[in-house]
Amino acid sequence: MAWEPNRLEQQRLDKLDRLIEAGIDPFPTTVERTHTTAEAIAAFAAVEGNDDADPINVTVCGRLVSSRDMGKTVFAHIEDGFGRIQLFVRRADIGEESHLILRKLIDLGDFIQATGSLMRTRTGEISIHVSAWKLLAKAVTPLPQAKEQEIDGEIVRYSAFADIEERYRQRYADLAVNRDVRDVFITRAKLLQSLRRYFDAHGFLEVETPVLQPIYGGAAARPFTTYHNQLKQDLYLRISFELYLKRLLVGGIERVYEIGRDFRNEGVSFKHNPEFTQLEFYAAYWNYEDVMNFVENMIRTTARDVLGTMKFTYGDNTIDIGQPWPRITMRDAIKQFAEIDYMEHTDADSLRAALRAEGIDAPDKAAWGQLVDAVFSSHVEPRLIQPTIVYDYPRDISPLAKRKPGDGFHVERFEYFIAGMEMGNSFTELNDPIDQQARFELMQELYASDADEAHPIDDDYLRAMRYGMPPNGGFGTGIDRLAMLFTNQQSIRDVLLFPHLRDRDM
RNA sequence: GCCGUCGUAGCUCAGCCGGAAGAGCAGCGGUCUUUUAAACCGCAGGGUGAAGGUUCGAUUCCUUCCGACGGCACCA
C-alpha cells in the first residue's frame, strides 16, 4: 500500500523542503559525538562545586523528545541510548538564523547533534548551554505521543502510546517512546548473557543444530512445513533440539547446550507464540536429580545477576526463588489438589470414570497418561505459584525419558513451575535403543487416530543411540517465559520484539 | 475453529433511550526574563475499522467481513 502523507506529515515534508532551500542537509553523512548524555551528566557532576574547574564542552547526539519555546530561549530534551539531557538554547548564543530554524523547522522526533558547555539551570537541571547544533535526521512521521516526567525516580505519564495492537505492529515507535519497553528487552538480553555465562562456567559447549529438519521430533507439537526446491525435499521447522543434541552425546560431547528458536504450529495465547526461544542442555552422567539441583541453582544465579535479587513481583504475587524449591511427585500433587489417587485407577477407562465422578473433565479418547496430564494441568499447575518441582511423570506421555526402576507406570521426569506456568521440562534421558524404538512405536499407536499428531520415527536417532549413548540428564526451558517472569510481563508478546500478528493493511 | 469484549482526530479518550461529531495533548499562527506536563490568545484537524441493512435521520440498532484483546479448544 502506497504511503499517503497525512496532514502532519505533509507539514514536515514542507519543512524538509525549506531546510534544503536553506542549504541544510536533513540527512547528513557525518556526525560528531564526544559524550553520551549519561557521560555528559556524569562529567559535570564530577567537577561541580569546584570553582577552579574549566567549563566542560561536549557534543551529544540524540532524538528531540521535548521542546519548550520561550521566544528568545528554547529548552529542549534530547534522548540517546543512555538517557536524556536538556538543551538550553539562546538566540544570542547561536545566531538569529540558526535559532529560527530550530524553532520553525525542527520537530519532536528529529535527531540532532548539539555542542555546548555543561551547566545547571536555575531550576537545578544539568543542561547543555548550546553554542551550535546540527540536524542529523529529519523525522517525517510524528512519533506517537508519550509525555512523561521522572519524579523521584518514578516515571509519571501524562499521555502515552498505549494501543496494544499498534504497539506490537509498530514496535519501533513503541520502543522509541516507551522507555520501560526498552528496559524489558535489555533485561531479556541480560538474562541470555547470564545463562550463557552459567553454562560456560560449568563446562558446557554451546552448539547450533539444524532448524530445517527432514524429521521433526523431541516434543509433541505440530510442525511448520517447508520445501527445498533444488533438493525436492520436504522439510520441517524444528519443534525442539532434543534429538540432535543427544546425538552429540553419542559423539563424545559430554555437556552441551543450545539457545535458539523453536517453531510450533499451534494456537497462540499469552504464553504461546508460534516461534519462541528455547534453551536445552544435556549432561552426560547426570540423572534428573542432578538436573534439578543444577537448574534450581541456575535460575537463582541468573536472577541475582539480572535482577540483583531472588525475590520479585510477578502480577499479584511475590515470587521467592531463594527458598529451596519444594519437590513433589506428580501423584502426590494430584492427590493434594484434585483429591484423586490415580494409582488406584491404573487404566484409562477406570481413571476416566474416577475423574468424571469427581466432576473433572476427562476426554474420551485420551490415554491413561494423558488423563493424568489433563487433571494436572487443570487442577495443579495454576496453583503452583512459588517455584515447585513436580517429578515422576506417567510413562506413556514421556517417550524419551528413562523408566523409574521398579515402577511400571512412571519415568524419571520433572517439570518446574513458577507463577502457575510450566517453565521447564527435564528427564533422565532414555539411552536404551531397544526401549527407545519400542516407545516410538507405542507413540505412533497412541496417536494413530489423529493424522495431525502423528509422529514419525527418527531412525537415524535410533542408529545413533545404538552406538552407545552415555546416561545423561536433559532439560529444556522457555526463555520467553523466564523473561516474562523477570520483567513482570503478563503476556509473551511483551517480551517478544515482534510478536506474531495476523496480516493487516497498514 | 468457537464464545465474548473492543475498533471515534497524529496520540489518549468522551459521545446518554438514534436527532447538526467533542475534549486534552500534539500541530499551525502569535506573545514570552533560565523553562520543564511551560503558560496565555487564536486557528485548523475526523465523518466514527470495511461493506451492507433498518430508519425521515445511524458513532449509537441489525448482518457480514477485517483486526486486536480475553477465554475455550489445540499445545507427549
Short mmCIF file of C-alpha atoms in Angstrom, two decimals, chain A residues 11-427:
data_model
loop_
_atom_site.label_atom_id
_atom_site.label_comp_id
_atom_site.label_asym_id
_atom_site.label_seq_id
_atom_site.Cartn_x
_atom_site.Cartn_y
_atom_site.Cartn_z
CA GLN A 11 3.81 19.81 7.27
CA ARG A 12 7.05 18.06 7.99
CA LEU A 13 7.71 17.35 4.32
CA ASP A 14 7.30 21.07 3.71
CA LYS A 15 9.81 21.77 6.45
CA LEU A 16 12.16 19.29 4.83
CA ASP A 17 11.98 21.32 1.62
CA ARG A 18 12.61 24.55 3.45
CA LEU A 19 15.64 23.06 5.20
CA ILE A 20 17.08 22.04 1.86
CA GLU A 21 16.38 25.52 0.50
CA ALA A 22 18.28 26.91 3.47
CA GLY A 23 21.26 24.81 2.45
CA ILE A 24 20.88 22.25 5.23
CA ASP A 25 21.26 18.55 4.52
CA PRO A 26 18.46 16.92 6.55
CA PHE A 27 20.23 13.54 6.44
CA PRO A 28 23.95 14.29 6.67
CA THR A 29 26.60 11.58 6.50
CA THR A 30 28.90 12.78 9.24
CA VAL A 31 28.21 13.03 12.93
CA GLU A 32 30.27 14.21 15.83
CA ARG A 33 29.80 13.00 19.36
CA THR A 34 32.10 13.42 22.32
CA HIS A 35 29.80 12.25 25.09
CA THR A 36 26.67 10.25 25.57
CA THR A 37 24.00 12.06 27.57
CA ALA A 38 24.88 9.95 30.58
CA GLU A 39 28.59 10.67 30.23
CA ALA A 40 27.94 14.39 29.93
CA ILE A 41 25.86 14.47 33.08
CA ALA A 42 28.44 12.41 34.96
CA ALA A 43 31.27 14.65 33.76
CA PHE A 44 29.52 17.73 35.05
CA ALA A 45 28.54 16.19 38.36
CA ALA A 46 32.15 15.16 38.94
CA VAL A 47 33.51 18.71 38.94
CA GLU A 48 30.51 20.71 40.08
CA GLY A 49 31.26 22.99 43.00
CA ASN A 50 34.92 23.23 42.08
CA ASP A 51 35.26 26.90 41.14
CA ASP A 52 38.64 26.35 39.54
CA ALA A 53 37.29 23.81 37.05
CA ASP A 54 37.14 24.85 33.42
CA PRO A 55 33.78 24.66 31.68
CA ILE A 56 33.21 21.26 30.10
CA ASN A 57 32.43 21.33 26.41
CA VAL A 58 30.53 18.42 24.98
CA THR A 59 28.87 17.35 21.78
CA VAL A 60 25.95 15.00 22.20
CA CYS A 61 23.54 13.36 19.78
CA GLY A 62 20.03 12.15 20.15
CA ARG A 63 16.39 12.41 19.35
CA LEU A 64 14.48 15.53 20.24
CA VAL A 65 11.86 14.41 22.76
CA SER A 66 10.61 17.67 24.21
CA SER A 67 10.82 21.33 23.42
CA ARG A 68 9.66 24.46 25.21
CA ASP A 69 9.92 27.55 23.09
CA MET A 70 10.20 30.68 25.23
CA GLY A 71 10.81 33.10 22.44
CA LYS A 72 14.42 34.12 22.76
CA THR A 73 15.20 30.88 24.52
CA VAL A 74 14.37 27.28 23.72
CA PHE A 75 14.54 24.47 26.27
CA ALA A 76 14.57 21.01 24.82
CA HIS A 77 15.50 17.48 25.77
CA ILE A 78 17.30 15.04 23.60
CA GLU A 79 17.39 11.34 24.31
CA ASP A 80 20.06 8.87 23.30
CA GLY A 81 20.56 5.24 24.15
CA PHE A 82 21.77 6.14 27.62
CA GLY A 83 19.39 8.79 28.88
CA ARG A 84 18.28 12.34 28.35
CA ILE A 85 19.81 15.75 28.70
CA GLN A 86 18.30 19.21 28.49
CA LEU A 87 19.46 21.71 25.91
CA PHE A 88 19.42 25.40 26.80
CA VAL A 89 19.46 27.34 23.54
CA ARG A 90 19.55 31.12 23.40
CA ARG A 91 19.24 33.20 20.28
CA ALA A 92 22.12 35.37 21.39
CA ASP A 93 24.42 32.33 21.53
CA ILE A 94 23.68 30.59 18.26
CA GLY A 95 22.62 33.42 15.99
CA GLU A 96 19.28 34.51 14.71
CA GLU A 97 19.06 32.26 11.66
CA SER A 98 20.04 29.07 13.45
CA HIS A 99 17.64 29.92 16.24
CA LEU A 100 14.78 30.48 13.82
CA ILE A 101 15.46 27.21 12.02
CA LEU A 102 15.46 25.36 15.31
CA ARG A 103 12.15 26.87 16.29
CA LYS A 104 10.38 26.57 12.96
CA LEU A 105 11.82 23.64 11.05
CA ILE A 106 12.82 21.17 13.74
CA ASP A 107 10.23 18.80 15.20
CA LEU A 108 9.95 16.33 18.02
CA GLY A 109 11.41 13.06 16.79
CA ASP A 110 14.20 14.64 14.76
CA PHE A 111 17.73 13.55 15.55
CA ILE A 112 20.10 16.38 16.28
CA GLN A 113 23.61 16.98 17.45
CA ALA A 114 24.31 19.74 19.96
CA THR A 115 27.54 21.30 21.15
CA GLY A 116 27.97 23.46 24.21
CA SER A 117 29.16 23.74 27.76
CA LEU A 118 27.62 21.94 30.68
CA MET A 119 25.75 24.00 33.24
CA ARG A 120 22.99 23.78 35.77
CA THR A 121 19.85 25.79 35.17
CA ARG A 122 18.15 27.92 37.77
CA THR A 123 15.68 25.12 38.39
CA GLY A 124 18.57 22.77 39.03
CA GLU A 125 18.74 20.59 35.94
CA ILE A 126 22.08 19.74 34.40
CA SER A 127 21.87 21.07 30.87
CA ILE A 128 23.96 21.93 27.83
CA HIS A 129 24.31 25.63 27.14
CA VAL A 130 24.25 25.21 23.40
CA SER A 131 26.65 27.11 21.15
CA ALA A 132 25.91 25.15 17.97
CA TRP A 133 23.59 22.43 16.79
CA LYS A 134 23.04 20.38 13.66
CA LEU A 135 20.22 18.31 12.24
CA LEU A 136 21.19 14.64 11.92
CA ALA A 137 17.96 13.13 10.61
CA LYS A 138 14.53 14.55 9.96
CA ALA A 139 11.52 12.62 11.22
CA VAL A 140 8.71 12.80 8.69
CA THR A 141 6.11 10.97 10.75
CA PRO A 142 5.49 12.31 14.25
CA LEU A 143 6.05 9.73 16.93
CA PRO A 144 3.04 8.72 18.98
CA GLN A 145 2.95 10.97 21.93
CA ALA A 146 4.34 9.89 25.24
CA LYS A 147 4.57 12.74 27.65
CA GLU A 148 6.28 11.75 30.79
CA GLN A 149 8.31 13.10 33.61
CA GLU A 150 10.57 11.46 36.09
CA ILE A 151 9.62 12.37 39.63
CA ASP A 152 11.72 10.78 42.36
CA GLY A 153 12.77 8.04 40.00
CA GLU A 154 9.19 7.16 39.11
CA ILE A 155 8.06 7.73 35.55
CA VAL A 156 4.89 9.78 35.63
CA ARG A 157 2.93 9.57 32.39
CA TYR A 158 0.73 12.35 31.19
CA SER A 159 -0.09 10.75 27.92
CA ALA A 160 1.00 7.55 26.34
CA PHE A 161 1.21 5.36 23.29
CA ALA A 162 -0.93 2.60 24.71
CA ASP A 163 -2.87 0.86 21.94
CA ILE A 164 -1.64 -2.71 22.27
CA GLU A 165 -2.12 -3.64 18.65
CA GLU A 166 -0.31 -0.59 17.32
CA ARG A 167 2.48 -1.03 19.84
CA TYR A 168 3.12 -4.55 18.54
CA ARG A 169 2.71 -3.70 14.87
CA GLN A 170 4.92 -0.63 15.18
CA ARG A 171 7.35 -1.82 17.80
CA TYR A 172 9.88 0.75 16.58
CA ALA A 173 7.52 3.51 17.66
CA ASP A 174 6.73 1.71 20.90
CA LEU A 175 10.42 1.41 21.75
CA ALA A 176 11.06 4.99 20.74
CA VAL A 177 8.53 6.46 23.13
CA ASN A 178 8.15 3.90 25.91
CA ARG A 179 11.35 3.63 27.87
CA ASP A 180 10.08 0.79 30.02
CA VAL A 181 9.60 -1.30 26.88
CA ARG A 182 13.27 -0.85 26.03
CA ASP A 183 14.11 -1.88 29.58
CA VAL A 184 12.23 -5.15 29.15
CA PHE A 185 14.39 -6.09 26.20
CA ILE A 186 17.56 -5.01 27.93
CA THR A 187 16.65 -7.31 30.81
CA ARG A 188 15.91 -10.10 28.38
CA ALA A 189 19.35 -9.71 26.82
CA LYS A 190 20.98 -9.75 30.25
CA LEU A 191 19.13 -12.95 31.05
CA LEU A 192 20.60 -14.64 27.99
CA GLN A 193 24.08 -13.34 28.78
CA SER A 194 23.82 -14.61 32.32
CA LEU A 195 22.63 -18.06 31.23
CA ARG A 196 25.49 -18.37 28.76
CA ARG A 197 27.98 -17.40 31.47
CA TYR A 198 26.50 -20.02 33.74
CA PHE A 199 26.79 -22.77 31.15
CA ASP A 200 30.28 -21.73 30.17
CA ALA A 201 31.31 -21.79 33.83
CA HIS A 202 30.06 -25.37 34.11
CA GLY A 203 31.89 -26.75 31.12
CA PHE A 204 29.04 -26.78 28.62
CA LEU A 205 29.65 -26.38 24.91
CA GLU A 206 27.24 -24.13 23.04
CA VAL A 207 26.21 -25.59 19.69
CA GLU A 208 23.83 -24.90 16.84
CA THR A 209 21.79 -27.68 15.29
CA PRO A 210 19.51 -27.64 12.25
CA VAL A 211 16.40 -25.52 12.22
CA LEU A 212 15.32 -27.14 8.96
CA GLN A 213 14.86 -30.81 9.68
CA PRO A 214 13.80 -33.72 7.48
CA ILE A 215 12.14 -35.34 10.51
CA TYR A 216 10.87 -33.35 13.44
CA GLY A 217 10.81 -34.71 16.96
CA GLY A 218 11.63 -34.28 20.60
CA ALA A 219 8.28 -32.80 21.55
CA ALA A 220 4.58 -33.23 20.91
CA ALA A 221 3.68 -30.44 18.58
CA ARG A 222 2.59 -29.80 15.05
CA PRO A 223 5.39 -28.50 12.88
CA PHE A 224 5.56 -25.86 10.20
CA THR A 225 6.43 -27.44 6.89
CA THR A 226 8.52 -26.07 4.10
CA TYR A 227 10.19 -27.31 0.97
CA HIS A 228 13.63 -27.19 -0.53
CA ASN A 229 13.22 -26.57 -4.23
CA GLN A 230 16.53 -27.83 -5.55
CA LEU A 231 16.70 -30.89 -3.35
CA LYS A 232 13.00 -31.56 -3.90
CA GLN A 233 12.72 -32.30 -0.20
CA ASP A 234 10.03 -31.66 2.39
CA LEU A 235 11.46 -30.05 5.48
CA TYR A 236 10.10 -29.11 8.88
CA LEU A 237 10.97 -26.24 11.14
CA ARG A 238 12.19 -27.79 14.34
CA ILE A 239 9.86 -28.22 17.31
CA SER A 240 12.76 -28.98 19.66
CA PHE A 241 16.51 -29.50 19.67
CA GLU A 242 16.43 -32.65 21.73
CA LEU A 243 17.22 -35.41 19.28
CA TYR A 244 20.12 -33.54 17.69
CA LEU A 245 21.67 -32.54 20.98
CA LYS A 246 21.57 -36.10 22.26
CA ARG A 247 23.27 -37.30 19.08
CA LEU A 248 26.14 -35.11 20.22
CA LEU A 249 26.44 -37.06 23.47
CA VAL A 250 26.91 -40.16 21.36
CA GLY A 251 29.67 -38.24 19.65
CA GLY A 252 31.51 -37.68 22.90
CA ILE A 253 30.49 -34.16 23.82
CA GLU A 254 29.64 -34.53 27.49
CA ARG A 255 27.92 -31.25 28.23
CA VAL A 256 26.10 -29.41 25.53
CA TYR A 257 23.53 -26.65 25.26
CA GLU A 258 21.73 -24.68 22.64
CA ILE A 259 19.73 -21.49 22.82
CA GLY A 260 17.60 -20.92 19.77
CA ARG A 261 14.26 -20.76 18.11
CA ASP A 262 11.62 -23.47 18.09
CA PHE A 263 8.51 -23.34 15.92
CA ARG A 264 5.18 -24.88 16.77
CA ASN A 265 2.17 -24.68 14.52
CA GLU A 266 -0.39 -24.28 17.26
CA GLY A 267 -2.66 -21.78 18.91
CA VAL A 268 -1.35 -18.54 20.28
CA SER A 269 -2.01 -17.32 23.79
CA PHE A 270 -0.49 -15.14 26.47
CA LYS A 271 2.17 -17.80 26.88
CA HIS A 272 2.41 -19.24 23.37
CA ASN A 273 3.90 -17.69 20.25
CA PRO A 274 4.40 -19.72 17.05
CA GLU A 275 8.13 -19.16 17.32
CA PHE A 276 9.78 -18.98 20.67
CA THR A 277 13.20 -19.20 22.23
CA GLN A 278 14.19 -22.41 23.87
CA LEU A 279 17.14 -23.41 25.99
CA GLU A 280 18.07 -27.08 26.12
CA PHE A 281 21.02 -28.74 27.72
CA TYR A 282 22.24 -32.31 28.17
CA ALA A 283 24.88 -33.54 30.58
CA ALA A 284 26.42 -36.99 30.49
CA TYR A 285 26.41 -38.97 33.73
CA TRP A 286 23.69 -36.86 35.28
CA ASN A 287 20.19 -38.01 36.16
CA TYR A 288 17.13 -35.92 36.75
CA GLU A 289 18.05 -35.21 40.36
CA ASP A 290 21.37 -33.74 39.25
CA VAL A 291 19.45 -31.64 36.77
CA MET A 292 17.03 -30.45 39.48
CA ASN A 293 19.90 -29.19 41.59
CA PHE A 294 21.65 -27.61 38.65
CA VAL A 295 18.55 -25.85 37.37
CA GLU A 296 17.50 -24.53 40.76
CA ASN A 297 20.93 -23.01 41.12
CA MET A 298 20.88 -21.75 37.54
CA ILE A 299 17.66 -19.80 37.99
CA ARG A 300 18.87 -18.33 41.27
CA THR A 301 22.17 -17.32 39.74
CA THR A 302 20.61 -15.61 36.77
CA ALA A 303 18.07 -13.81 38.95
CA ARG A 304 20.87 -12.49 41.13
CA ASP A 305 22.81 -11.48 38.03
CA VAL A 306 19.97 -9.84 36.19
CA LEU A 307 17.68 -8.55 38.93
CA GLY A 308 20.06 -8.36 41.86
CA THR A 309 17.51 -10.25 43.96
CA MET A 310 15.82 -13.61 44.24
CA LYS A 311 12.52 -12.13 45.35
CA PHE A 312 10.45 -10.27 42.82
CA THR A 313 6.92 -9.29 41.90
CA TYR A 314 5.03 -11.12 39.23
CA GLY A 315 1.49 -9.85 38.74
CA ASP A 316 -0.27 -10.08 42.08
CA ASN A 317 2.34 -12.36 43.59
CA THR A 318 5.72 -12.04 45.18
CA ILE A 319 7.88 -14.84 43.88
CA ASP A 320 10.71 -16.02 46.09
CA ILE A 321 13.07 -18.32 44.25
CA GLY A 322 15.65 -18.14 47.04
CA GLN A 323 13.93 -20.69 49.26
CA PRO A 324 14.61 -24.35 48.49
CA TRP A 325 12.09 -25.35 45.87
CA PRO A 326 9.55 -27.91 47.09
CA ARG A 327 9.72 -31.20 45.21
CA ILE A 328 6.58 -33.22 44.93
CA THR A 329 5.67 -36.24 42.84
CA MET A 330 3.01 -35.93 40.18
CA ARG A 331 0.94 -38.44 42.13
CA ASP A 332 1.11 -36.51 45.39
CA ALA A 333 0.47 -33.20 43.66
CA ILE A 334 -2.74 -34.54 42.11
CA LYS A 335 -3.75 -36.15 45.37
CA GLN A 336 -3.28 -32.85 47.11
CA PHE A 337 -5.02 -30.54 44.65
CA ALA A 338 -7.55 -32.79 42.91
CA GLU A 339 -8.03 -35.35 45.70
CA ILE A 340 -7.60 -38.28 43.39
CA ASP A 341 -5.02 -41.02 43.63
CA TYR A 342 -4.53 -42.03 40.05
CA MET A 343 -2.61 -45.13 41.11
CA GLU A 344 -5.95 -46.53 42.28
CA HIS A 345 -7.06 -46.36 38.65
CA THR A 346 -4.25 -47.64 36.52
CA ASP A 347 -6.04 -47.95 33.21
CA ALA A 348 -7.58 -45.23 31.09
CA ASP A 349 -11.21 -46.31 31.43
CA SER A 350 -11.12 -46.59 35.18
CA LEU A 351 -9.25 -43.31 35.64
CA ARG A 352 -11.63 -41.56 33.28
CA ALA A 353 -14.59 -42.80 35.29
CA ALA A 354 -12.98 -41.74 38.56
CA LEU A 355 -12.23 -38.26 37.26
CA ARG A 356 -15.75 -37.82 35.97
CA ALA A 357 -17.12 -38.98 39.29
CA GLU A 358 -15.29 -36.04 40.82
CA GLY A 359 -16.71 -33.69 38.20
CA ILE A 360 -13.42 -33.33 36.40
CA ASP A 361 -13.34 -33.12 32.60
CA ALA A 362 -11.90 -36.27 31.05
CA PRO A 363 -11.78 -36.57 27.27
CA ASP A 364 -12.99 -39.79 25.66
CA LYS A 365 -10.04 -40.69 23.53
CA ALA A 366 -7.28 -39.89 26.00
CA ALA A 367 -4.76 -42.46 27.13
CA TRP A 368 -4.07 -43.01 30.82
CA GLY A 369 -1.08 -40.69 30.96
CA GLN A 370 -2.93 -38.04 29.02
CA LEU A 371 -5.72 -38.14 31.58
CA VAL A 372 -3.19 -37.73 34.38
CA ASP A 373 -1.68 -34.82 32.49
CA ALA A 374 -5.11 -33.26 31.91
CA VAL A 375 -6.08 -33.25 35.56
CA PHE A 376 -2.66 -31.97 36.48
CA SER A 377 -2.93 -29.08 34.00
CA SER A 378 -6.36 -28.03 35.17
CA HIS A 379 -6.10 -28.61 38.92
CA VAL A 380 -2.47 -28.38 39.91
CA GLU A 381 -0.49 -26.22 37.51
CA PRO A 382 -2.38 -22.95 38.09
CA ARG A 383 -1.83 -23.28 41.84
CA LEU A 384 1.95 -23.63 41.67
CA ILE A 385 2.86 -20.00 42.21
CA GLN A 386 6.12 -20.36 44.09
CA PRO A 387 8.83 -22.40 42.36
CA THR A 388 7.89 -26.07 42.57
CA ILE A 389 9.43 -29.15 41.08
CA VAL A 390 6.96 -31.87 40.11
CA TYR A 391 8.56 -35.21 39.33
CA ASP A 392 7.83 -38.76 38.20
CA TYR A 393 5.56 -38.45 35.20
CA PRO A 394 3.43 -41.11 33.50
CA ARG A 395 5.49 -43.20 31.15
CA ASP A 396 3.12 -43.15 28.20
CA ILE A 397 3.40 -39.38 27.77
CA SER A 398 7.18 -39.35 28.13
CA PRO A 399 8.69 -41.41 25.33
CA LEU A 400 12.20 -40.00 25.69
CA ALA A 401 12.58 -40.46 29.44
CA LYS A 402 14.03 -43.40 31.28
CA ARG A 403 11.64 -45.50 33.31
CA LYS A 404 11.76 -45.34 37.07
CA PRO A 405 13.36 -48.52 38.39
CA GLY A 406 10.79 -50.91 39.84
CA ASP A 407 7.86 -48.79 38.68
CA GLY A 408 5.92 -49.77 35.60
CA PHE A 409 3.99 -46.52 35.37
CA HIS A 410 6.44 -43.68 35.81
CA VAL A 411 9.55 -42.24 34.30
CA GLU A 412 12.29 -40.08 35.79
CA ARG A 413 10.98 -36.78 34.56
CA PHE A 414 10.31 -33.45 36.19
CA GLU A 415 8.91 -30.11 35.29
CA TYR A 416 9.23 -26.94 37.30
CA PHE A 417 6.54 -24.35 37.72
CA ILE A 418 6.58 -20.71 38.70
CA ALA A 419 3.63 -18.32 38.74
CA GLY A 420 1.32 -21.07 37.56
CA MET A 421 3.31 -21.58 34.38
CA GLU A 422 5.26 -24.58 33.24
CA MET A 423 8.78 -23.22 33.00
CA GLY A 424 10.86 -26.23 32.06
CA ASN A 425 10.91 -29.96 31.44
CA SER A 426 13.59 -32.50 32.19
CA PHE A 427 14.31 -36.17 32.37
#
